[in-house]
Short mmCIF file of C-alpha atoms in Angstrom, two decimals:
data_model
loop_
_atom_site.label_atom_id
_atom_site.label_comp_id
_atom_site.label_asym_id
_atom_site.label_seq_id
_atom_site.Cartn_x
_atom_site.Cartn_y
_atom_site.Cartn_z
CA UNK Y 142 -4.64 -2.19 3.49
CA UNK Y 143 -5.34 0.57 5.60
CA UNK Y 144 -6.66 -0.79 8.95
CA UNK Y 145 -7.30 2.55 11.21
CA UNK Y 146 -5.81 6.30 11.33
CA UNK Y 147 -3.18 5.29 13.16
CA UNK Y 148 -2.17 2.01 11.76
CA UNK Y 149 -1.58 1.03 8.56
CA UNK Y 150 -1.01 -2.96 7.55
CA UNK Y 151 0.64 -4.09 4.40
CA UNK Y 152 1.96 -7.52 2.84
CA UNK Y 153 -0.74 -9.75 4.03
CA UNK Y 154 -0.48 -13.03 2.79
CA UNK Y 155 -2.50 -16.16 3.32
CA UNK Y 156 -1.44 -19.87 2.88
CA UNK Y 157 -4.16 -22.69 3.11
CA UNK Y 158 -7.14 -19.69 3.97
CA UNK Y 159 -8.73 -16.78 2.14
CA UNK Y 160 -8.07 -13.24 1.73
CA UNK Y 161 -11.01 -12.02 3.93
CA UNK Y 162 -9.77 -14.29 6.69
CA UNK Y 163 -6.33 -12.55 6.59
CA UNK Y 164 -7.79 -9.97 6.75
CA UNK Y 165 -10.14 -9.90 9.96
CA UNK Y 166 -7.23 -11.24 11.48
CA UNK Y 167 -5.28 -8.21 10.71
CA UNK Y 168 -8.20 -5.80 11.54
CA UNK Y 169 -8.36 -7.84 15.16
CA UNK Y 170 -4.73 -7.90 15.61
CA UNK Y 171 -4.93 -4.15 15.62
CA UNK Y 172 -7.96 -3.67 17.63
CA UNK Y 173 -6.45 -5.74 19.92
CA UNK Y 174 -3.53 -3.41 19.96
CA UNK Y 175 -1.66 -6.13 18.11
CA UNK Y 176 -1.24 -9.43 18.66
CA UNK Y 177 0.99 -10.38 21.36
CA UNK Y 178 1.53 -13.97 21.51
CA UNK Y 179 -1.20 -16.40 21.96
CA UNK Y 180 -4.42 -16.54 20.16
CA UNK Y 181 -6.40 -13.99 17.36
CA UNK Y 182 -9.56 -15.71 15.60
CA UNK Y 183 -7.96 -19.14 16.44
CA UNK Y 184 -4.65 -18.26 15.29
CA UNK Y 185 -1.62 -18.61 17.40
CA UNK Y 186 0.51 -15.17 16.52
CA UNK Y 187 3.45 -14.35 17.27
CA UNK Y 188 5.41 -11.00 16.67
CA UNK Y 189 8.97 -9.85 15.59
CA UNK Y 190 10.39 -6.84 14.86
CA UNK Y 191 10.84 -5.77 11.28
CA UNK Y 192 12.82 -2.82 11.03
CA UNK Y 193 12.85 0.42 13.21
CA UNK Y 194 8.97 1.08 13.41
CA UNK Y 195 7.42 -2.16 12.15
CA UNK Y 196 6.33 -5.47 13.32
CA UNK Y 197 5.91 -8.25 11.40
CA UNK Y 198 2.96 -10.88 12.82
CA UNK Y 199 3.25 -14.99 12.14
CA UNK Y 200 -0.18 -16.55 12.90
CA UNK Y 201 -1.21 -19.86 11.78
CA UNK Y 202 -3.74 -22.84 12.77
CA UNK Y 203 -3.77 -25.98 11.26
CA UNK Y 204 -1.47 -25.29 8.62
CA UNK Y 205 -3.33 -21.91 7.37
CA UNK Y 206 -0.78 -19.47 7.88
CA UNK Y 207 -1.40 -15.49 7.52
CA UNK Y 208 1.49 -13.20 7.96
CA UNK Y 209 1.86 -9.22 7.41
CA UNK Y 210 3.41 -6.52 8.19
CA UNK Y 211 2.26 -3.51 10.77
CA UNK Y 212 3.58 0.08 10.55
#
């Protein structure tokens, strides 16, 4: 899912919430400049790093969960 020119998010996936709520999560996450840790729509996030140039964001609320991958 392409999120701007210069980002580009893949592997979304969504437990317990739908797709287009993973997916403004992702969109704010980035125009945010990612999410650092604390809050994005609700969602506590948290990142990690996933490889050389990617992160990989854990955000969940009341046992929805969205994860994905930035790169």
């Amino acid at each position: 899912m392409n999120i701007d020119p210069l980002h580009h998010a893949g592997s979304i996936r969504a437990k317990d919430t739908g797709c287009q709520v993973a997916r403004d999560i992702a969109t704010a996450a980035v125009k945010e400049g990612g999410p650092e840790p604390g809050q994005v729509h609700g969602f506590s996030c948290r990142s990690e790093r996933a490889g050389a140039s990617a992160l990989r964001y854990l955000c969940d609320k009341d046992g929805a969960v969205v994860t994905f991958l930035l790169g």
